Tab-separated table of N, CA, C and O in Angstrom:
chain	number	residue	atom	x	y	z
E	1	GLN	N	-25.888	46.535	3.603
E	1	GLN	CA	-27.108	46.577	4.451
E	1	GLN	C	-28.562	46.642	3.692
E	1	GLN	O	-28.365	46.836	3.000
E	2	VAL	N	-29.427	45.505	3.755
E	2	VAL	CA	-30.650	45.073	3.370
E	2	VAL	C	-31.484	45.557	4.542
E	2	VAL	O	-31.416	45.673	5.571
E	3	GLN	N	-32.271	46.437	3.569
E	3	GLN	CA	-33.031	47.300	3.761
E	3	GLN	C	-34.661	46.656	2.860
E	3	GLN	O	-34.755	46.208	1.595
E	4	LEU	N	-36.022	46.468	3.723
E	4	LEU	CA	-37.042	45.975	3.431
E	4	LEU	C	-38.073	47.306	3.225
E	4	LEU	O	-38.066	47.783	4.479
E	5	VAL	N	-38.616	47.711	2.452
E	5	VAL	CA	-39.773	48.683	2.600
E	5	VAL	C	-41.418	48.078	2.086
E	5	VAL	O	-41.175	47.656	0.775
E	6	GLU	N	-42.030	48.250	2.777
E	6	GLU	CA	-43.035	46.988	2.671
E	6	GLU	C	-44.182	48.576	1.736
E	6	GLU	O	-44.118	50.287	2.105
E	7	SER	N	-45.286	48.186	0.932
E	7	SER	CA	-46.457	49.293	0.727
E	7	SER	C	-47.556	48.943	-0.106
E	7	SER	O	-47.135	48.090	-0.132
E	8	GLY	N	-48.702	49.381	-0.212
E	8	GLY	CA	-49.581	48.985	-0.914
E	8	GLY	C	-50.664	48.915	0.068
E	8	GLY	O	-51.787	48.750	0.038
E	9	GLY	N	-50.564	49.065	1.329
E	9	GLY	CA	-51.811	49.007	2.440
E	9	GLY	C	-52.939	50.426	1.808
E	9	GLY	O	-52.786	51.086	1.035
E	10	GLY	N	-53.443	50.573	2.941
E	10	GLY	CA	-54.810	51.218	3.014
E	10	GLY	C	-56.201	50.486	3.481
E	10	GLY	O	-56.460	49.993	3.815
E	11	LEU	N	-56.831	51.855	3.301
E	11	LEU	CA	-58.232	51.396	3.662
E	11	LEU	C	-58.904	50.551	2.532
E	11	LEU	O	-59.613	51.467	1.381
E	12	VAL	N	-60.108	49.670	2.569
E	12	VAL	CA	-60.930	49.006	1.948
E	12	VAL	C	-62.121	48.529	2.140
E	12	VAL	O	-61.734	48.091	3.612
E	13	GLN	N	-62.786	48.201	1.286
E	13	GLN	CA	-64.065	47.726	2.133
E	13	GLN	C	-63.956	46.269	1.830
E	13	GLN	O	-63.404	45.504	1.107
E	14	ALA	N	-65.015	45.871	2.935
E	14	ALA	CA	-64.714	44.346	3.265
E	14	ALA	C	-65.163	43.312	1.418
E	14	ALA	O	-66.236	44.431	0.717
E	15	GLY	N	-64.896	42.345	1.212
E	15	GLY	CA	-64.405	41.874	-0.258
E	15	GLY	C	-63.917	42.764	-1.011
E	15	GLY	O	-63.798	42.134	-1.872
E	16	GLY	N	-63.287	43.495	-0.590
E	16	GLY	CA	-62.233	44.079	-1.559
E	16	GLY	C	-60.783	43.464	-2.019
E	16	GLY	O	-60.792	42.722	-0.825
E	17	SER	N	-59.714	44.412	-2.435
E	17	SER	CA	-59.002	43.240	-2.494
E	17	SER	C	-57.684	44.360	-2.874
E	17	SER	O	-57.801	45.782	-2.344
E	18	LEU	N	-56.552	43.923	-2.310
E	18	LEU	CA	-55.139	44.878	-2.042
E	18	LEU	C	-53.620	44.318	-2.305
E	18	LEU	O	-53.996	43.317	-2.082
E	19	ARG	N	-52.884	44.531	-2.514
E	19	ARG	CA	-51.847	43.864	-3.494
E	19	ARG	C	-50.531	44.587	-2.489
E	19	ARG	O	-50.203	45.811	-2.901
E	20	LEU	N	-49.847	43.976	-1.456
E	20	LEU	CA	-48.781	44.135	-1.102
E	20	LEU	C	-47.494	43.686	-1.585
E	20	LEU	O	-47.895	43.046	-2.364
E	21	SER	N	-46.506	45.072	-1.470
E	21	SER	CA	-45.069	44.944	-2.193
E	21	SER	C	-43.936	45.070	-0.731
E	21	SER	O	-44.586	46.298	0.070
E	22	CYS	N	-43.331	44.543	-0.716
E	22	CYS	CA	-42.068	44.620	-0.470
E	22	CYS	C	-40.626	44.660	-1.093
E	22	CYS	O	-40.814	43.115	-1.338
E	23	ALA	N	-40.606	45.547	-1.410
E	23	ALA	CA	-38.952	45.878	-1.691
E	23	ALA	C	-37.834	45.747	-0.906
E	23	ALA	O	-37.851	46.470	0.050
E	24	ALA	N	-36.809	45.392	-1.470
E	24	ALA	CA	-35.656	44.642	-0.747
E	24	ALA	C	-34.017	45.402	-1.780
E	24	ALA	O	-34.250	45.648	-3.027
E	25	SER	N	-33.573	46.252	-0.707
E	25	SER	CA	-32.707	47.104	-1.121
E	25	SER	C	-31.396	46.351	-0.715
E	25	SER	O	-30.945	45.837	0.757
E	26	GLY	N	-30.756	46.584	-1.224
E	26	GLY	CA	-29.017	45.590	-0.935
E	26	GLY	C	-29.319	44.387	-1.022
E	26	GLY	O	-29.578	44.469	-2.172
E	27	SER	N	-28.279	43.692	-1.063
E	27	SER	CA	-28.101	41.997	-1.717
E	27	SER	C	-28.143	41.235	-0.509
E	27	SER	O	-27.218	41.592	0.303
E	28	LEU	N	-28.582	40.286	-1.378
E	28	LEU	CA	-28.346	39.216	-0.218
E	28	LEU	C	-27.555	37.706	-1.127
E	28	LEU	O	-27.957	37.858	-2.143
E	29	PHE	N	-26.673	37.319	0.125
E	29	PHE	CA	-26.305	36.432	-0.869
E	29	PHE	C	-26.874	34.872	-1.403
E	29	PHE	O	-26.940	34.586	-2.342
E	30	SER	N	-27.891	34.695	-0.649
E	30	SER	CA	-28.858	33.688	-0.350
E	30	SER	C	-29.992	34.180	-0.059
E	30	SER	O	-30.144	34.661	1.255
E	31	ILE	N	-31.539	33.928	-0.675
E	31	ILE	CA	-32.258	33.334	0.697
E	31	ILE	C	-33.009	32.782	0.950
E	31	ILE	O	-33.576	31.351	-0.387
E	32	SER	N	-33.584	31.888	2.067
E	32	SER	CA	-34.204	31.458	2.588
E	32	SER	C	-35.321	30.844	1.996
E	32	SER	O	-36.168	29.923	1.778
E	33	ALA	N	-36.440	31.883	2.905
E	33	ALA	CA	-37.751	32.032	2.818
E	33	ALA	C	-38.386	34.032	2.527
E	33	ALA	O	-37.323	34.491	3.566
E	34	MET	N	-39.235	33.733	2.630
E	34	MET	CA	-40.069	35.037	2.399
E	34	MET	C	-41.010	34.860	2.905
E	34	MET	O	-42.025	33.969	2.524
E	35	HIS	N	-41.370	35.784	3.991
E	35	HIS	CA	-42.465	35.459	5.141
E	35	HIS	C	-43.546	37.277	4.794
E	35	HIS	O	-43.387	37.733	4.749
E	36	TRP	N	-44.867	36.948	5.062
E	36	TRP	CA	-45.513	37.969	5.412
E	36	TRP	C	-45.995	37.848	6.987
E	36	TRP	O	-46.739	36.450	6.758
E	37	TYR	N	-46.080	38.981	7.861
E	37	TYR	CA	-46.625	38.559	8.732
E	37	TYR	C	-47.890	39.933	8.799
E	37	TYR	O	-47.627	40.658	8.304
E	38	ARG	N	-48.753	39.140	10.015
E	38	ARG	CA	-49.657	40.952	10.485
E	38	ARG	C	-49.377	40.859	12.021
E	38	ARG	O	-49.500	39.726	12.878
E	39	GLU	N	-50.082	41.666	12.746
E	39	GLU	CA	-50.318	42.733	13.830
E	39	GLU	C	-51.253	43.472	14.199
E	39	GLU	O	-51.275	44.208	13.461
E	40	ALA	N	-52.583	42.530	14.774
E	40	ALA	CA	-53.605	43.599	15.177
E	40	ALA	C	-53.669	44.107	16.534
E	40	ALA	O	-52.754	43.355	17.464
E	41	PRO	N	-53.896	44.718	16.473
E	41	PRO	CA	-53.817	45.521	17.935
E	41	PRO	C	-54.153	44.247	19.542
E	41	PRO	O	-55.440	43.893	18.854
E	42	GLY	N	-53.637	44.955	20.216
E	42	GLY	CA	-53.903	43.236	21.679
E	42	GLY	C	-53.646	42.091	20.826
E	42	GLY	O	-53.816	41.583	21.722
E	43	ASN	N	-53.380	42.122	19.608
E	43	ASN	CA	-52.634	40.371	19.251
E	43	ASN	C	-51.579	40.645	19.165
E	43	ASN	O	-50.734	41.241	18.482
E	44	PRO	N	-51.258	38.902	19.228
E	44	PRO	CA	-49.491	38.929	18.824
E	44	PRO	C	-49.174	38.825	17.260
E	44	PRO	O	-50.247	38.416	16.333
E	45	ARG	N	-48.104	38.816	16.868
E	45	ARG	CA	-47.541	39.322	15.296
E	45	ARG	C	-47.721	37.790	15.057
E	45	ARG	O	-47.742	36.462	16.045
E	46	GLU	N	-48.455	37.034	14.290
E	46	GLU	CA	-49.123	36.142	13.184
E	46	GLU	C	-48.652	35.817	11.957
E	46	GLU	O	-48.580	36.905	11.316
E	47	LEU	N	-47.963	34.460	11.851
E	47	LEU	CA	-47.935	33.821	10.288
E	47	LEU	C	-48.619	34.109	9.370
E	47	LEU	O	-49.563	33.854	9.950
E	48	VAL	N	-48.822	34.414	8.490
E	48	VAL	CA	-50.065	35.037	6.470
E	48	VAL	C	-49.608	34.090	6.144
E	48	VAL	O	-50.242	33.228	5.587
E	49	ALA	N	-47.991	33.988	5.281
E	49	ALA	CA	-47.912	33.267	4.393
E	49	ALA	C	-46.409	33.331	4.537
E	49	ALA	O	-45.274	34.427	4.039
E	50	SER	N	-45.963	31.909	3.667
E	50	SER	CA	-44.378	31.887	3.667
E	50	SER	C	-43.766	31.636	1.905
E	50	SER	O	-45.187	30.776	1.471
E	51	LEU	N	-42.827	31.854	1.690
E	51	LEU	CA	-42.275	31.374	0.069
E	51	LEU	C	-40.977	30.940	0.346
E	51	LEU	O	-40.447	31.634	0.790
E	52	THR	N	-41.107	30.142	0.212
E	52	THR	CA	-39.336	29.137	0.557
E	52	THR	C	-38.584	29.350	-0.855
E	52	THR	O	-39.166	29.843	-2.104
E	53	SER	N	-36.971	29.089	-1.039
E	53	SER	CA	-36.414	29.656	-2.044
E	53	SER	C	-37.119	28.914	-3.412
E	53	SER	O	-36.303	28.876	-4.439
E	54	GLY	N	-37.510	27.103	-3.429
E	54	GLY	CA	-37.592	26.263	-4.065
E	54	GLY	C	-39.418	26.936	-4.699
E	54	GLY	O	-39.773	25.802	-5.034
E	55	GLY	N	-39.750	27.954	-4.171
E	55	GLY	CA	-40.876	27.927	-4.510
E	55	GLY	C	-41.803	27.768	-3.843
E	55	GLY	O	-43.627	27.384	-4.774
E	56	ASP	N	-42.136	26.835	-2.765
E	56	ASP	CA	-43.222	26.152	-2.291
E	56	ASP	C	-44.433	27.388	-1.378
E	56	ASP	O	-43.178	27.975	-1.071
E	57	THR	N	-45.145	27.075	-1.521
E	57	THR	CA	-45.705	28.461	-0.720
E	57	THR	C	-46.377	27.860	1.022
E	57	THR	O	-46.933	26.720	0.503
E	58	ASN	N	-47.029	28.465	1.725
E	58	ASN	CA	-47.546	28.114	3.135
E	58	ASN	C	-48.537	29.211	3.821
E	58	ASN	O	-48.119	30.396	3.480
E	59	TYR	N	-49.808	28.590	3.550
E	59	TYR	CA	-50.596	30.007	4.680
E	59	TYR	C	-51.895	29.093	5.213
E	59	TYR	O	-51.962	28.460	5.969
E	60	ALA	N	-51.663	30.267	5.913
E	60	ALA	CA	-52.498	30.389	7.227
E	60	ALA	C	-53.759	30.374	7.044
E	60	ALA	O	-54.464	30.479	6.003
E	61	ASP	N	-54.459	29.073	8.026
E	61	ASP	CA	-55.785	28.699	7.915
E	61	ASP	C	-56.782	29.885	7.710
E	61	ASP	O	-57.524	29.764	6.466
E	62	PHE	N	-56.558	30.963	8.255
E	62	PHE	CA	-57.026	32.067	8.387
E	62	PHE	C	-57.584	32.419	6.628
E	62	PHE	O	-58.311	33.664	6.468
E	63	VAL	N	-56.004	32.238	6.012
E	63	VAL	CA	-56.538	32.932	4.814
E	63	VAL	C	-55.975	32.476	3.727
E	63	VAL	O	-56.277	33.304	2.344
E	64	LYS	N	-55.927	31.126	3.709
E	64	LYS	CA	-56.173	30.123	3.275
E	64	LYS	C	-56.787	30.168	1.384
E	64	LYS	O	-58.502	30.320	1.894
E	65	GLY	N	-57.025	30.651	0.615
E	65	GLY	CA	-57.941	30.698	-0.728
E	65	GLY	C	-58.075	31.867	-1.408
E	65	GLY	O	-58.716	32.411	-1.906
E	66	ARG	N	-57.636	32.874	0.088
E	66	ARG	CA	-58.472	34.467	-0.453
E	66	ARG	C	-56.962	35.478	-1.040
E	66	ARG	O	-56.468	35.817	-1.581
E	67	PHE	N	-55.885	35.012	-0.191
E	67	PHE	CA	-54.686	35.262	-0.425
E	67	PHE	C	-53.608	34.704	-1.139
E	67	PHE	O	-53.300	33.311	-1.007
E	68	ALA	N	-52.403	35.088	-1.587
E	68	ALA	CA	-50.935	34.283	-2.313
E	68	ALA	C	-50.196	35.529	-2.315
E	68	ALA	O	-50.030	36.718	-2.249
E	69	ILE	N	-49.004	34.489	-2.212
E	69	ILE	CA	-47.507	34.650	-2.067
E	69	ILE	C	-46.749	34.906	-3.326
E	69	ILE	O	-46.887	33.526	-3.739
E	70	SER	N	-46.314	35.999	-3.818
E	70	SER	CA	-45.689	35.417	-4.880
E	70	SER	C	-44.202	37.064	-4.937
E	70	SER	O	-44.115	37.854	-4.189
E	71	ARG	N	-43.058	35.917	-5.769
E	71	ARG	CA	-41.731	37.707	-5.790
E	71	ARG	C	-41.654	37.611	-7.000
E	71	ARG	O	-41.720	36.531	-8.425
E	72	ASP	N	-40.965	38.558	-7.138
E	72	ASP	CA	-40.569	39.078	-8.352
E	72	ASP	C	-38.648	39.030	-8.234
E	72	ASP	O	-38.356	40.497	-8.008
E	73	ASN	N	-37.906	38.506	-9.094
E	73	ASN	CA	-36.455	38.278	-8.357
E	73	ASN	C	-35.871	38.895	-9.815
E	73	ASN	O	-35.228	39.763	-8.462
E	74	ALA	N	-36.183	39.696	-10.167
E	74	ALA	CA	-35.677	40.570	-11.438
E	74	ALA	C	-35.497	42.417	-10.471
E	74	ALA	O	-34.945	42.928	-10.453
E	75	LYS	N	-36.843	42.419	-9.832
E	75	LYS	CA	-37.299	43.589	-8.834
E	75	LYS	C	-36.747	43.285	-7.433
E	75	LYS	O	-37.302	44.517	-6.145
E	76	ASN	N	-36.560	42.328	-7.090
E	76	ASN	CA	-36.125	41.665	-5.291
E	76	ASN	C	-38.135	42.133	-4.408
E	76	ASN	O	-37.415	43.090	-3.842
E	77	THR	N	-38.518	41.614	-4.881
E	77	THR	CA	-39.945	41.995	-4.400
E	77	THR	C	-40.591	40.992	-4.118
E	77	THR	O	-40.934	40.264	-5.013
E	78	VAL	N	-41.300	41.169	-2.815
E	78	VAL	CA	-42.428	39.578	-2.613
E	78	VAL	C	-43.882	40.759	-2.562
E	78	VAL	O	-43.548	41.705	-1.843
E	79	TYR	N	-44.177	39.621	-2.810
E	79	TYR	CA	-46.288	40.392	-2.714
E	79	TYR	C	-46.605	39.250	-2.133
E	79	TYR	O	-46.557	38.223	-1.606
E	80	LEU	N	-47.784	40.322	-1.684
E	80	LEU	CA	-48.917	39.410	-1.316
E	80	LEU	C	-50.288	40.340	-1.877
E	80	LEU	O	-50.576	41.090	-1.533
E	81	GLN	N	-51.144	39.188	-3.148
E	81	GLN	CA	-52.278	39.625	-3.086
E	81	GLN	C	-53.419	39.505	-2.284
E	81	GLN	O	-53.087	37.975	-1.817
E	82	MET	N	-54.299	39.960	-2.192
E	82	MET	CA	-54.884	40.140	-0.617
E	82	MET	C	-56.305	40.413	-1.598
E	82	MET	O	-57.077	41.229	-1.801
E	83	ASN	N	-57.097	38.900	-1.707
E	83	ASN	CA	-58.245	39.005	-2.036
E	83	ASN	C	-59.400	38.830	-0.780
E	83	ASN	O	-59.249	37.760	0.009
E	84	SER	N	-60.914	39.042	-1.151
E	84	SER	CA	-62.363	39.016	-0.632
E	84	SER	C	-61.618	38.972	1.189
E	84	SER	O	-62.002	38.804	2.040
E	85	LEU	N	-61.348	40.753	1.241
E	85	LEU	CA	-60.842	40.743	2.882
E	85	LEU	C	-62.052	41.026	3.521
E	85	LEU	O	-63.300	41.755	3.015
E	86	LYS	N	-61.908	40.498	4.492
E	86	LYS	CA	-62.764	41.023	5.793
E	86	LYS	C	-62.477	41.791	6.663
E	86	LYS	O	-60.969	42.637	6.806
E	87	PRO	N	-63.122	42.224	7.482
E	87	PRO	CA	-62.734	43.310	8.666
E	87	PRO	C	-62.168	42.971	9.574
E	87	PRO	O	-60.892	43.523	10.083
E	88	GLU	N	-61.572	41.450	9.972
E	88	GLU	CA	-60.696	41.082	10.647
E	88	GLU	C	-59.331	40.738	10.242
E	88	GLU	O	-58.333	40.389	10.809
E	89	ASP	N	-59.218	41.329	8.750
E	89	ASP	CA	-58.100	41.356	8.104
E	89	ASP	C	-57.197	42.712	8.731
E	89	ASP	O	-55.678	42.812	8.062
E	90	THR	N	-57.998	43.421	9.081
E	90	THR	CA	-57.388	44.828	9.654
E	90	THR	C	-56.012	44.128	10.505
E	90	THR	O	-56.414	43.783	11.338
E	91	ALA	N	-55.076	44.905	9.871
E	91	ALA	CA	-54.098	44.821	10.886
E	91	ALA	C	-52.702	45.854	10.144
E	91	ALA	O	-52.798	46.041	8.997
E	92	VAL	N	-51.416	45.780	11.047
E	92	VAL	CA	-49.966	46.070	10.483
E	92	VAL	C	-49.219	44.736	10.113
E	92	VAL	O	-49.539	44.257	10.392
E	93	TYR	N	-49.146	44.936	8.001
E	93	TYR	CA	-48.498	44.097	7.408
E	93	TYR	C	-47.194	43.867	7.783
E	93	TYR	O	-46.787	44.989	6.486
E	94	PHE	N	-46.272	42.770	8.081
E	94	PHE	CA	-44.826	43.080	7.666
E	94	PHE	C	-44.327	42.055	6.858
E	94	PHE	O	-44.824	40.877	7.092
E	95	CYS	N	-43.409	42.305	5.942
E	95	CYS	CA	-43.027	40.969	5.227
E	95	CYS	C	-41.105	41.194	6.249
E	95	CYS	O	-40.705	41.914	6.657
E	96	ASN	N	-40.392	39.879	5.990
E	96	ASN	CA	-39.757	39.443	6.833
E	96	ASN	C	-38.904	38.242	5.447
E	96	ASN	O	-39.947	37.563	5.088
E	97	VAL	N	-37.731	38.648	5.368
E	97	VAL	CA	-36.621	37.954	4.655
E	97	VAL	C	-35.924	36.989	5.337
E	97	VAL	O	-35.290	37.925	6.965
E	98	GLN	N	-35.587	36.200	5.240
E	98	GLN	CA	-34.587	35.120	5.752
E	98	GLN	C	-33.622	34.738	4.691
E	98	GLN	O	-33.901	34.338	3.631
E	99	GLY	N	-32.330	35.300	5.031
E	99	GLY	CA	-31.166	34.900	4.264
E	99	GLY	C	-29.640	35.310	4.319
E	99	GLY	O	-29.630	35.708	6.150
E	100	SER	N	-28.859	35.416	3.640
E	100	SER	CA	-27.783	35.407	4.334
E	100	SER	C	-26.940	35.954	3.430
E	100	SER	O	-26.770	36.253	1.825
E	101	PRO	N	-25.795	37.384	4.188
E	101	PRO	CA	-25.669	38.273	3.268
E	101	PRO	C	-24.444	38.165	2.118
E	101	PRO	O	-23.950	38.530	1.295
E	102	SER	N	-24.372	36.915	3.048
E	102	SER	CA	-22.217	36.632	2.536
E	102	SER	C	-22.127	34.991	2.490
E	102	SER	O	-22.827	34.564	3.409
E	103	ILE	N	-21.307	34.497	1.661
E	103	ILE	CA	-21.500	32.939	1.709
E	103	ILE	C	-20.481	32.264	3.188
E	103	ILE	O	-20.742	31.724	3.650
E	104	LEU	N	-20.013	34.165	3.801
E	104	LEU	CA	-19.160	33.730	4.931
E	104	LEU	C	-20.389	33.378	6.167
E	104	LEU	O	-19.785	33.455	7.561
E	105	GLU	N	-21.603	34.403	5.904
E	105	GLU	CA	-22.550	34.537	7.198
E	105	GLU	C	-23.738	33.840	7.212
E	105	GLU	O	-24.193	33.106	5.860
E	106	SER	N	-24.066	33.830	8.295
E	106	SER	CA	-25.338	32.811	8.623
E	106	SER	C	-26.090	33.775	8.209
E	106	SER	O	-26.239	34.721	8.372
E	107	ILE	N	-27.328	32.585	8.143
E	107	ILE	CA	-28.773	33.350	7.971
E	107	ILE	C	-29.330	34.058	9.059
E	107	ILE	O	-28.907	33.803	10.291
E	108	LYS	N	-29.804	35.640	9.132
E	108	LYS	CA	-30.323	36.424	9.176
E	108	LYS	C	-31.318	36.687	9.312
E	108	LYS	O	-32.247	36.208	7.551
E	109	SER	N	-32.538	37.294	10.152
E	109	SER	CA	-34.058	37.722	9.468
E	109	SER	C	-34.176	39.127	9.432
E	109	SER	O	-33.554	40.054	10.122
E	110	TYR	N	-34.894	39.634	8.224
E	110	TYR	CA	-34.872	41.237	8.204
E	110	TYR	C	-35.941	41.449	7.784
E	110	TYR	O	-37.339	40.462	7.595
E	111	TRP	N	-36.715	42.637	8.666
E	111	TRP	CA	-38.115	42.879	8.420
E	111	TRP	C	-38.160	44.419	7.774
E	111	TRP	O	-37.300	45.275	8.325
E	112	GLY	N	-39.614	44.603	7.343
E	112	GLY	CA	-39.609	45.826	7.299
E	112	GLY	C	-40.514	46.381	8.684
E	112	GLY	O	-40.369	46.181	9.095
E	113	GLN	N	-40.960	47.886	7.613
E	113	GLN	CA	-41.331	48.906	8.809
E	113	GLN	C	-42.947	48.394	9.284
E	113	GLN	O	-44.019	48.884	10.229
E	114	GLY	N	-43.479	47.734	8.436
E	114	GLY	CA	-45.402	47.019	8.162
E	114	GLY	C	-46.165	48.167	7.057
E	114	GLY	O	-45.167	49.121	7.451
E	115	THR	N	-46.835	47.842	7.033
E	115	THR	CA	-47.972	48.970	5.915
E	115	THR	C	-49.415	48.438	7.215
E	115	THR	O	-49.723	47.319	6.759
E	116	GLN	N	-50.159	49.550	7.166
E	116	GLN	CA	-51.277	49.337	7.698
E	116	GLN	C	-52.580	48.680	6.854
E	116	GLN	O	-52.775	49.653	4.967
E	117	VAL	N	-53.199	47.915	6.898
E	117	VAL	CA	-54.201	47.615	6.153
E	117	VAL	C	-55.635	47.925	6.803
E	117	VAL	O	-55.545	47.109	8.370
E	118	THR	N	-56.398	48.419	6.100
E	118	THR	CA	-57.850	48.445	7.432
E	118	THR	C	-58.951	48.091	6.056
E	118	THR	O	-59.319	48.419	5.462
E	119	VAL	N	-59.788	47.341	6.593
E	119	VAL	CA	-60.939	46.839	6.307
E	119	VAL	C	-62.263	47.067	6.725
E	119	VAL	O	-62.626	46.702	7.810
E	120	SER	N	-62.664	47.712	6.398
E	120	SER	CA	-64.067	48.558	6.587
E	120	SER	C	-65.536	47.260	5.918
E	120	SER	O	-65.920	46.796	5.225
E	121	SER	N	-66.290	47.493	7.523
E	121	SER	CA	-68.012	46.488	7.077
E	121	SER	C	-68.589	47.094	6.432
E	121	SER	O	-68.738	48.359	6.352
């Protein structure tokens, strides 16, 4: 059973930085992609950043140049470095991993519980 646990959220002033972590417990035979999403009150969950197994990254326009997604394979952890934070970045941030538990199983989607990021003006 794969579980994802996010950490690193908190309260920060506008212009500040935070680094979110998403640690995976359990094992996956393969990982196709890792993502960070966010959900603000009254808004749908939106994709923030993606990292493929090949190392390609993709960012939503509203975070380009400010956020960076990375991965530490040895620690089974994916990170989201968030710089130049704005009040509109306030949301619950979720990590999502798409991978196959075994060679015989199809790709599944795993979610963490979310971590709150609040940016004050």
